[in-house]
Structures are given as structure tokens and as C-alpha cells.
mmCIF file of C-alpha atoms and ligand atoms in Angstrom:
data_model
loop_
_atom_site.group_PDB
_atom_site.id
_atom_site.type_symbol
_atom_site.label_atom_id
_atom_site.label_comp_id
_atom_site.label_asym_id
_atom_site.label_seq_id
_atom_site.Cartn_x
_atom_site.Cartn_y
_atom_site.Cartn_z
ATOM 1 C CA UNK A 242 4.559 -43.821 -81.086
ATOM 2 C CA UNK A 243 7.560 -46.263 -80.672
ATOM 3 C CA UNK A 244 9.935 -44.323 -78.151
ATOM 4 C CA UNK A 245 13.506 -44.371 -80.107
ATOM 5 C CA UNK A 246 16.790 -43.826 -78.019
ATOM 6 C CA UNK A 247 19.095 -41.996 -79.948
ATOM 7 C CA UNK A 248 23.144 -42.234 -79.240
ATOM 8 C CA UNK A 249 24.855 -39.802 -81.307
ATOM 9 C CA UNK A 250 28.222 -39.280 -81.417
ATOM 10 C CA UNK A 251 32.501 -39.212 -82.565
ATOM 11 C CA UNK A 252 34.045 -42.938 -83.059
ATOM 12 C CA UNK A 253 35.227 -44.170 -79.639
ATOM 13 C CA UNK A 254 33.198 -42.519 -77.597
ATOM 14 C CA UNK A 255 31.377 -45.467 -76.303
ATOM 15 C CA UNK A 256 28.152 -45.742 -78.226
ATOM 16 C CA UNK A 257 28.428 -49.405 -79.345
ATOM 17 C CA UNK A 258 28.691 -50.334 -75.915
ATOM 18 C CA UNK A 259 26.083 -48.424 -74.295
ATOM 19 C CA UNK A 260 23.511 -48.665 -77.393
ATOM 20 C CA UNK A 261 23.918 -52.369 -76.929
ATOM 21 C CA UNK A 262 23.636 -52.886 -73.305
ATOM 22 C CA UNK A 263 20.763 -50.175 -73.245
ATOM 23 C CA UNK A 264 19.000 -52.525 -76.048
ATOM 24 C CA UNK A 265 19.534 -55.779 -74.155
ATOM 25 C CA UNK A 266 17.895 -53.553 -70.435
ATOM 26 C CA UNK A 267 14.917 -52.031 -72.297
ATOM 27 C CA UNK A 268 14.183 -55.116 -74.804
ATOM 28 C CA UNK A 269 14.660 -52.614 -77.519
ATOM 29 C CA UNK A 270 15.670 -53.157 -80.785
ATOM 30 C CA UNK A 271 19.064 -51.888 -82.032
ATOM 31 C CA UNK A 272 20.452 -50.087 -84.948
ATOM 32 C CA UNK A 273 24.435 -49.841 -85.642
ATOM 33 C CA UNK A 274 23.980 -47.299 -88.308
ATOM 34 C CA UNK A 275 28.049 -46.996 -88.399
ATOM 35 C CA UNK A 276 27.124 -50.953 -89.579
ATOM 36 C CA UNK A 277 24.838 -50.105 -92.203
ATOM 37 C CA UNK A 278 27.695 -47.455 -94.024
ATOM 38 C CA UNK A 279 30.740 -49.870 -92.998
ATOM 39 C CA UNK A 280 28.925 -52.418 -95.361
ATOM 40 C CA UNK A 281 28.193 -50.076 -98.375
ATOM 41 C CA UNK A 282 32.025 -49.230 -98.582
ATOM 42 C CA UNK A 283 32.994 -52.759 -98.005
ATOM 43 C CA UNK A 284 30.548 -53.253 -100.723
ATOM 44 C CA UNK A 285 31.798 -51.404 -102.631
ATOM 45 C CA UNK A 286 35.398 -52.210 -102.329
ATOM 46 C CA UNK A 287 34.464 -55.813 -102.850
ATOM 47 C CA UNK A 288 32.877 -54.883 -106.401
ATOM 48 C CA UNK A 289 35.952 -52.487 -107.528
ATOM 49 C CA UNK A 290 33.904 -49.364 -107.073
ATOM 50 C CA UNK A 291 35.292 -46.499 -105.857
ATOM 51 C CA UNK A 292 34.318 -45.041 -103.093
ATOM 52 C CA UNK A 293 34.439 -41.583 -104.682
ATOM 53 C CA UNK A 294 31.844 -42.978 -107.238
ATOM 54 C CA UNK A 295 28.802 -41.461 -106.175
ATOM 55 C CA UNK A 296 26.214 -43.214 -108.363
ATOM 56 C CA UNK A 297 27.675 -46.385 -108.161
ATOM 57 C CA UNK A 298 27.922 -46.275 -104.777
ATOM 58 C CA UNK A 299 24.231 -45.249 -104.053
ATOM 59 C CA UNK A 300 23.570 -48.062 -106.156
ATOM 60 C CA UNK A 301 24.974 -50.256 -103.618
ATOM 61 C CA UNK A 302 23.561 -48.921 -101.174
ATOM 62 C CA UNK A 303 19.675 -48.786 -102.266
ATOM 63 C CA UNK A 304 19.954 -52.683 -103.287
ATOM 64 C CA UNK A 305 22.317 -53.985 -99.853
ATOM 65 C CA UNK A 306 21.611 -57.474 -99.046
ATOM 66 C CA UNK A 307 22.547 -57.372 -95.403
ATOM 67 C CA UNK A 308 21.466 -58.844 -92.003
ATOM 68 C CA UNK A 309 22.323 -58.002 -88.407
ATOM 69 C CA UNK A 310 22.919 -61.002 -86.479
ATOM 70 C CA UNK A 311 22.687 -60.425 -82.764
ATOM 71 C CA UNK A 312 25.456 -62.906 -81.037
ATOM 72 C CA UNK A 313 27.018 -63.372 -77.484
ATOM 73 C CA UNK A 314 30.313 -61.484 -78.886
ATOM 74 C CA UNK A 315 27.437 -58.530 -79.851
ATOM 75 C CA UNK A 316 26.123 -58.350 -83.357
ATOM 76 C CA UNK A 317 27.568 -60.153 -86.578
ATOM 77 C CA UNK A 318 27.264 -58.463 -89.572
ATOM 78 C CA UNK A 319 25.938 -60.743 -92.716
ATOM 79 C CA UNK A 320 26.578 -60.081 -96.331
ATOM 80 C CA UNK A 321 25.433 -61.919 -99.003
ATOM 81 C CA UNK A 322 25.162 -64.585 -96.523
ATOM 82 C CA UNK A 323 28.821 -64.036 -95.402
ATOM 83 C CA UNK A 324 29.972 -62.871 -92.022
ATOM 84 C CA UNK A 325 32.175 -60.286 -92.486
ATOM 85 C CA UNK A 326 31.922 -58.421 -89.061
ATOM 86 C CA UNK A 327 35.975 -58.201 -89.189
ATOM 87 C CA UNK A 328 36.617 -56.842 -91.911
ATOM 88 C CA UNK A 329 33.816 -53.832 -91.927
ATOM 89 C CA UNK A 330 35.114 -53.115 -88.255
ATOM 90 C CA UNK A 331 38.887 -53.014 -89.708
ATOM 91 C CA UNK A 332 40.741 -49.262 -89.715
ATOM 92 C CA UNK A 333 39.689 -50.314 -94.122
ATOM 93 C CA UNK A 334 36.280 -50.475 -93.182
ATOM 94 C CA UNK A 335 35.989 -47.194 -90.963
ATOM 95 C CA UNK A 336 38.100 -45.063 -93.804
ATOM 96 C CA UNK A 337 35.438 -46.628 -96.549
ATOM 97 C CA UNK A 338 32.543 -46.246 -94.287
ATOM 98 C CA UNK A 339 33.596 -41.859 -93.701
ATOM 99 C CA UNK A 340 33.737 -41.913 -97.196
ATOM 100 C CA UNK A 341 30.614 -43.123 -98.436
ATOM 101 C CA UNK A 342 28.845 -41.488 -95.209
ATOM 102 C CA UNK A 343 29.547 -37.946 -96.653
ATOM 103 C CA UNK A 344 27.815 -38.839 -100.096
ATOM 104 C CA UNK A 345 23.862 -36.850 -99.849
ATOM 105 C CA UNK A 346 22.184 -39.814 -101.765
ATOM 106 C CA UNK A 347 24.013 -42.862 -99.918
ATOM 107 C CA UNK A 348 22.418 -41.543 -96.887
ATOM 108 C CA UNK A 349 19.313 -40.718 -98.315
ATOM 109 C CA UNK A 350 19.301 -44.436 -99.632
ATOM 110 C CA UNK A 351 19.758 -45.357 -96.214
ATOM 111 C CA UNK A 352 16.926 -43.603 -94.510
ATOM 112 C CA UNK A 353 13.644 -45.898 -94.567
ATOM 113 C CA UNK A 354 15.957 -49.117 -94.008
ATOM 114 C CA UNK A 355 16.788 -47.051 -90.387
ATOM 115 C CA UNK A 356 13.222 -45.940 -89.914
ATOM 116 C CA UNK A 357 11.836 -49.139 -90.290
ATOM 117 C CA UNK A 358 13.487 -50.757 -87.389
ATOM 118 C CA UNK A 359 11.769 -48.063 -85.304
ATOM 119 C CA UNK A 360 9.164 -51.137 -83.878
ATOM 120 C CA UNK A 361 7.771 -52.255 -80.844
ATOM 121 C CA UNK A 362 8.468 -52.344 -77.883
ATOM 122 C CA UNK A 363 11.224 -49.689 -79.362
ATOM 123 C CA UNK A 364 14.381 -48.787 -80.414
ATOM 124 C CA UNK A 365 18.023 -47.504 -79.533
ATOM 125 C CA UNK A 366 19.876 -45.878 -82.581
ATOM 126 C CA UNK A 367 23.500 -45.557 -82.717
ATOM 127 C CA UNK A 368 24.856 -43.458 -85.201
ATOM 128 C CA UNK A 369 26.066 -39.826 -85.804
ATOM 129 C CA UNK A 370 22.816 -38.164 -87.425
ATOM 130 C CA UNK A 371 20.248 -40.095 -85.631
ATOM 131 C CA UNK A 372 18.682 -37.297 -83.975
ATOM 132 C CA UNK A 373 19.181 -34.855 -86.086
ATOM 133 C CA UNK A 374 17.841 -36.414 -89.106
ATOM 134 C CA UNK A 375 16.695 -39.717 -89.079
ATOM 135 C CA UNK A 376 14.305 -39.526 -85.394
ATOM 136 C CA UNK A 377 14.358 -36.340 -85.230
ATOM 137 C CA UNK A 378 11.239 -36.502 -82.813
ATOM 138 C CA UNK A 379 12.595 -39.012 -80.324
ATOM 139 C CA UNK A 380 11.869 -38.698 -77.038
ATOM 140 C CA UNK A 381 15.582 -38.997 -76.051
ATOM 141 C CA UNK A 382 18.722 -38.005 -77.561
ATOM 142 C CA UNK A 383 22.023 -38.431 -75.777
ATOM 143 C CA UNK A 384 25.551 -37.262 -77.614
ATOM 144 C CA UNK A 385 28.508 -38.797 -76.619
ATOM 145 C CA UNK A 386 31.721 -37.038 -76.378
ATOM 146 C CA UNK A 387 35.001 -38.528 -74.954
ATOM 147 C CA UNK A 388 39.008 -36.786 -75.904
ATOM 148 C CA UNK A 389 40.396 -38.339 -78.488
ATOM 149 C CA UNK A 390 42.822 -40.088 -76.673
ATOM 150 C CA UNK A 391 40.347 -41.882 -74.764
ATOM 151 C CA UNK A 392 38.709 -43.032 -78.194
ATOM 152 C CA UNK A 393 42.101 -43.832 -79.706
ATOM 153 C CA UNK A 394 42.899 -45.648 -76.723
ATOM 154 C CA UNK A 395 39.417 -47.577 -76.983
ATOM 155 C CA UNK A 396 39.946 -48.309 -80.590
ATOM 156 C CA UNK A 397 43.202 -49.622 -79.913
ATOM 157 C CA UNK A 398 41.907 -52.111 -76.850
ATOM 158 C CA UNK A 399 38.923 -53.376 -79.497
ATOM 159 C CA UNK A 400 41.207 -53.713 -82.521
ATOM 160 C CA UNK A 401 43.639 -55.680 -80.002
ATOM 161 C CA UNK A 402 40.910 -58.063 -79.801
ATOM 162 C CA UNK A 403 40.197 -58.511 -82.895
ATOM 163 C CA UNK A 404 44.039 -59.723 -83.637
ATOM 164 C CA UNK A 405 44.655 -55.713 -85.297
ATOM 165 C CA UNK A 406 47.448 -54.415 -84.102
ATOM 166 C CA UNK A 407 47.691 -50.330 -84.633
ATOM 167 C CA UNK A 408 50.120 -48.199 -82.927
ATOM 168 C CA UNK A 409 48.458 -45.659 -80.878
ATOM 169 C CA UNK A 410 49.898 -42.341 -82.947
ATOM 170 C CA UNK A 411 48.542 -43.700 -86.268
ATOM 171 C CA UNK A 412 44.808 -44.420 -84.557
ATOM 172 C CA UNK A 413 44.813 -40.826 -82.846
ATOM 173 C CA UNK A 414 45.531 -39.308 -86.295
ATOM 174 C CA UNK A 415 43.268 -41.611 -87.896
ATOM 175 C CA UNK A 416 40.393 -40.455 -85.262
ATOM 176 C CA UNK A 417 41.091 -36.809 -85.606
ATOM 177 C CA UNK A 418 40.906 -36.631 -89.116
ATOM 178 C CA UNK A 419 37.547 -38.661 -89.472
ATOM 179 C CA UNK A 420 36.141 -36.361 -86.888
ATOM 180 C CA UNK A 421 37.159 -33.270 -88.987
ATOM 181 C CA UNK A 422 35.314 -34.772 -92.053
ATOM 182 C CA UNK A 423 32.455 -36.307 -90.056
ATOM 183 C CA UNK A 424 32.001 -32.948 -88.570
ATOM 184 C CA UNK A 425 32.545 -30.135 -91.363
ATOM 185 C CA UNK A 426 31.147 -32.640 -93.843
ATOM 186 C CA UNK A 427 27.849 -30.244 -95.397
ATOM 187 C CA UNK A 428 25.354 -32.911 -95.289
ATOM 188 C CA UNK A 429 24.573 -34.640 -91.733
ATOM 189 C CA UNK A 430 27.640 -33.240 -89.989
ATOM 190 C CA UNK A 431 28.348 -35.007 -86.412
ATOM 191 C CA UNK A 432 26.871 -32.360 -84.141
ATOM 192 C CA UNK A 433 24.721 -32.995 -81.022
ATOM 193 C CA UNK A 434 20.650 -32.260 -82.087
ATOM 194 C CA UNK A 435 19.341 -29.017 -79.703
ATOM 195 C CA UNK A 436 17.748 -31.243 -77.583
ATOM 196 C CA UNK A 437 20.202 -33.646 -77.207
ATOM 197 C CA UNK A 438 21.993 -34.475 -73.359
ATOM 198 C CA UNK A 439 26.285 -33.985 -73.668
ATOM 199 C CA UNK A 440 27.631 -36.921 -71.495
ATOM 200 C CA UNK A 441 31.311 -36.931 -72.025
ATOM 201 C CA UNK A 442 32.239 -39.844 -71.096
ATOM 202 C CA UNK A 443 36.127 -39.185 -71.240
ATOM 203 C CA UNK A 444 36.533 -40.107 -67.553
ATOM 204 C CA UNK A 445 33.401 -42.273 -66.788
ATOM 205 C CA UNK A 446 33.498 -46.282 -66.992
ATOM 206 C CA UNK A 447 30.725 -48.171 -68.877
ATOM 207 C CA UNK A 448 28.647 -48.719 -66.008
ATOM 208 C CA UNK A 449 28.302 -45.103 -65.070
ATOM 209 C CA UNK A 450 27.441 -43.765 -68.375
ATOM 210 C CA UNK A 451 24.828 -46.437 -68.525
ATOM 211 C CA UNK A 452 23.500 -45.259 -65.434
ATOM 212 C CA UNK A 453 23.633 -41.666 -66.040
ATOM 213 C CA UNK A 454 21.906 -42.780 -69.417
ATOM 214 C CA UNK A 455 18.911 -45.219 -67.280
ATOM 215 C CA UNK A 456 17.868 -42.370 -65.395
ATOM 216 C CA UNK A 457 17.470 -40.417 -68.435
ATOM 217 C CA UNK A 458 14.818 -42.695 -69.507
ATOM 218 C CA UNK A 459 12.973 -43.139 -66.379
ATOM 219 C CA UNK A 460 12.984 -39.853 -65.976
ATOM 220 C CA UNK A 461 11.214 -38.891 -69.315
ATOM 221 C CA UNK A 462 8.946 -41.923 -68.639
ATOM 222 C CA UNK A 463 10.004 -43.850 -71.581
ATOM 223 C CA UNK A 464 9.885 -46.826 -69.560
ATOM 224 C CA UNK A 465 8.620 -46.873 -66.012
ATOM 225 C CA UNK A 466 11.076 -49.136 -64.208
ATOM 226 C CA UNK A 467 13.822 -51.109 -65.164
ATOM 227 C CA UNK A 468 14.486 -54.478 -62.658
HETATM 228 O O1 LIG B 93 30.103 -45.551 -85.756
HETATM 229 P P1 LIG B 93 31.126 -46.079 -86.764
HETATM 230 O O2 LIG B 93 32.548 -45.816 -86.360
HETATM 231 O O3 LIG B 93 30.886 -47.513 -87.099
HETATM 232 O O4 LIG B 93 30.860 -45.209 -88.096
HETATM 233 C C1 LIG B 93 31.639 -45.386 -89.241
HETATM 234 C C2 LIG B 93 31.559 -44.140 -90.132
HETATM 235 O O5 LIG B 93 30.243 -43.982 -90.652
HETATM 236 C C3 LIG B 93 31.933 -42.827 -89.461
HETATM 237 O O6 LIG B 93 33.061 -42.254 -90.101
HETATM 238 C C4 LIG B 93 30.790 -41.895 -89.693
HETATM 239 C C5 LIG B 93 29.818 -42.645 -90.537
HETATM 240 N N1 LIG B 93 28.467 -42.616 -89.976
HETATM 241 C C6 LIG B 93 27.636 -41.601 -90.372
HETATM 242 O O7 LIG B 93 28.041 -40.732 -91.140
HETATM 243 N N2 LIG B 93 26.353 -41.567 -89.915
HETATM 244 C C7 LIG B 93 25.907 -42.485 -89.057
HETATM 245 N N3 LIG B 93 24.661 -42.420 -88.631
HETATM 246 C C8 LIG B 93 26.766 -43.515 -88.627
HETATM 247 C C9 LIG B 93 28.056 -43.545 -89.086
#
């Protein structure tokens, strides 16, 4: 079977980073599933459908022409053959994406486009549900917590970069309140699988979690040694 790395987890806690420098270690294949629903409520804001519009929106979601584009600034995200990596990473795109996320058939629409990616030589998934319902049986399963400061903070730093400037009281309520619907939400809630490892990562740097992360997967013998 094709070992799958799940990274589960709140906004801000680190995931991106560590899913993506895990994929380029391993040679693994990645999946921003936080992509995949960013782009359906983009979609759908893009067509004048509102978000609340369940059949519309699942619509959207079983037909989505996107395409991840890995780049040297980390992956683009196509859309009908337009880049729009910006604007589905805007504070928009997240509120859109929570929406849409806590719809049962959007996600069920989105199920085999995540399974397929699980292919050789494997795969690190990056999401909130990934091992609790769409690789359930992976060998590895990490959930990463931080305080939501430190994931406000984060947010801020990234949106910075992108030329968004939010003050840090408005992200910090923004973050809590996704986390209370991503959470209590009845279908995929964010919670860590039972077999999952807790890293909080609240006081670690990049580099540490990473490492804490590596000999995880030695460990379990998903890979046998990484140079
Ligand atoms: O990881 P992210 O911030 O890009 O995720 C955006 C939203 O999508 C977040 O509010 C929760 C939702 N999401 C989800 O419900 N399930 C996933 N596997 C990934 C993201």
C-alpha cells in the first residue's frame, strides 16, 4: 500500500510548512486539502453562488477544474487556467473555504479527488479530516496544535507577505471563531484521529517539528533513511 502522511490540524499551526518540506524530504506527493475547499468557495463566489447554497455549491465542487502547480514560492493554485493562489489564501478565501467545508456533500464530492493522489512513492496530506476520514488507515497521523496567538501571529507574518495587512486582534478573532466551527461542526469536526501523535508546536521552530516529525517516520519504517 502507498504509505500516506497525514497532518491534521487548526489554521496556523504549521501544517503547510511541514507537509511541504516533509513532501520535498520523502519525494512524496502532496495534498493541500485547505486548497481544494479554498477553491470551491472562491468558486463559488466567482459564479454569485452563495456559499450557504448547498446544491449549488456541491455542484461546484464535483465538476472543479483545478490544478496544483508546485513552484519555488510553494504551490500555485490554477483555476480555469488562472492563478489565483492570492486570492483563495486571502482572510475571503479562508471565511468561504469554513463555509463550504461544513457542507456533508461538498466533502463527500471531494473524497476520490484526495484519494487519488494517494500514489507512489507516497503521499503527505494536509488537511483537518485526513486521518479521520479520508486515510483513515495511514500508517502515520500527526495533529498539530499551536495557541492561537502563535497561529494569529503566523497568519499575520504570511498575509504580510502577501501585501495583506490585518491587525493582529481581528486575525485572533477570526482564528478562534473558525476553530469553533471547524471543531463543533457535526460532519468531519477538526479533532486529532485515536491514533494520531499531538505535537504542539506553540513553542517549537520549523526545523524541530520537522525533526520530531522525521523520526516519526523512520521509526514506523515508512522510509528507511532519509540523507
Ligand atoms: O488549511 P486551510 O486554512 O487552508 O483550510 C481552510 C478551511 O477549510 C478551514 O476552515 C477548514 C477547511 N478544511 C476542512 O474542513 N477540511 C480539510 N481537510 C481542510 C480544510
Amino acid at each position: 500500500m502507498v504509505p500516506v502522511l497525514c497532518i491534521d490540524g487548526p489554521s496556523g499551526s504549521g501544517k503547510g510548512t511541514l507537509a511541504q518540506r516533509l513532501s520535498e524530504i520523502l519525494g512524496f506527493h502532496l495534498l493541500d486539502s485547505g486548497a481544494l475547499y479554498r477553491v470551491v468557495g472562491y468558486a463559488a463566489l466567482d459564479s454569485g453562488i452563495d456559499w450557504q447554497n448547498s446544491v449549488a455549491v456541491t455542484q461546484i465542487a464535483r465538476s472543479l477544474d483545478v490544478e496544483f502547480m508546485p513552484s519555488q514560492q510553494g504551490v500555485r493554485v490554477i483555476y480555469r487556467d488562472v492563478d489565483v493562489t492570492d486570492r483563495v489564501r486571502s482572510v475571503l478565501g479562508g471565511e468561504g473555504a469554513s463555509a463550504v467545508a461544513a457542507i456533508p456533500s461538498v466533502r463527500e464530492a471531494l473524497l476520490d479527488r484526495q484519494r487519488e493522489l494517494a500514489r507512489a512513492p507516497g503521499l503527505v496530506a494536509d488537511g483537518r479530516d485526513m486521518g479521520t476520514v479520508v486515510f483513515p488507515q495511514a500508517p502515520l497521523k500527526v495533529f498539530l496544535e499551536a495557541s492561537a496567538l502563535a497561529r494569529a501571529q503566523r497568519r499575520q507574518s504570511q498575509l504580510q507577505q502577501q501585501g495583506e495587512d490585518v491587525s493582529l486582534p481581528r486575525l485572533l478573532e477570526a482564528i478562534e471563531a473558525r476553530d469553533n466551527r471547524d471543531r463543533t461542526r457535526s460532519v468531519s469536526p477538526l479533532v486529532p484521529a485515536e491514533d494520531a501523535v499531538i505535537v504542539d508546536s506553540t513553542d517549537m521552530a520549523v526545523d524541530a517539528v520537522l525533526e520530531r516529525v522525521m523520526s516519526l517516520v523512520t521509526a514506523r519504517g515508512i522510509v528507511r533513511s532519509v540523507d
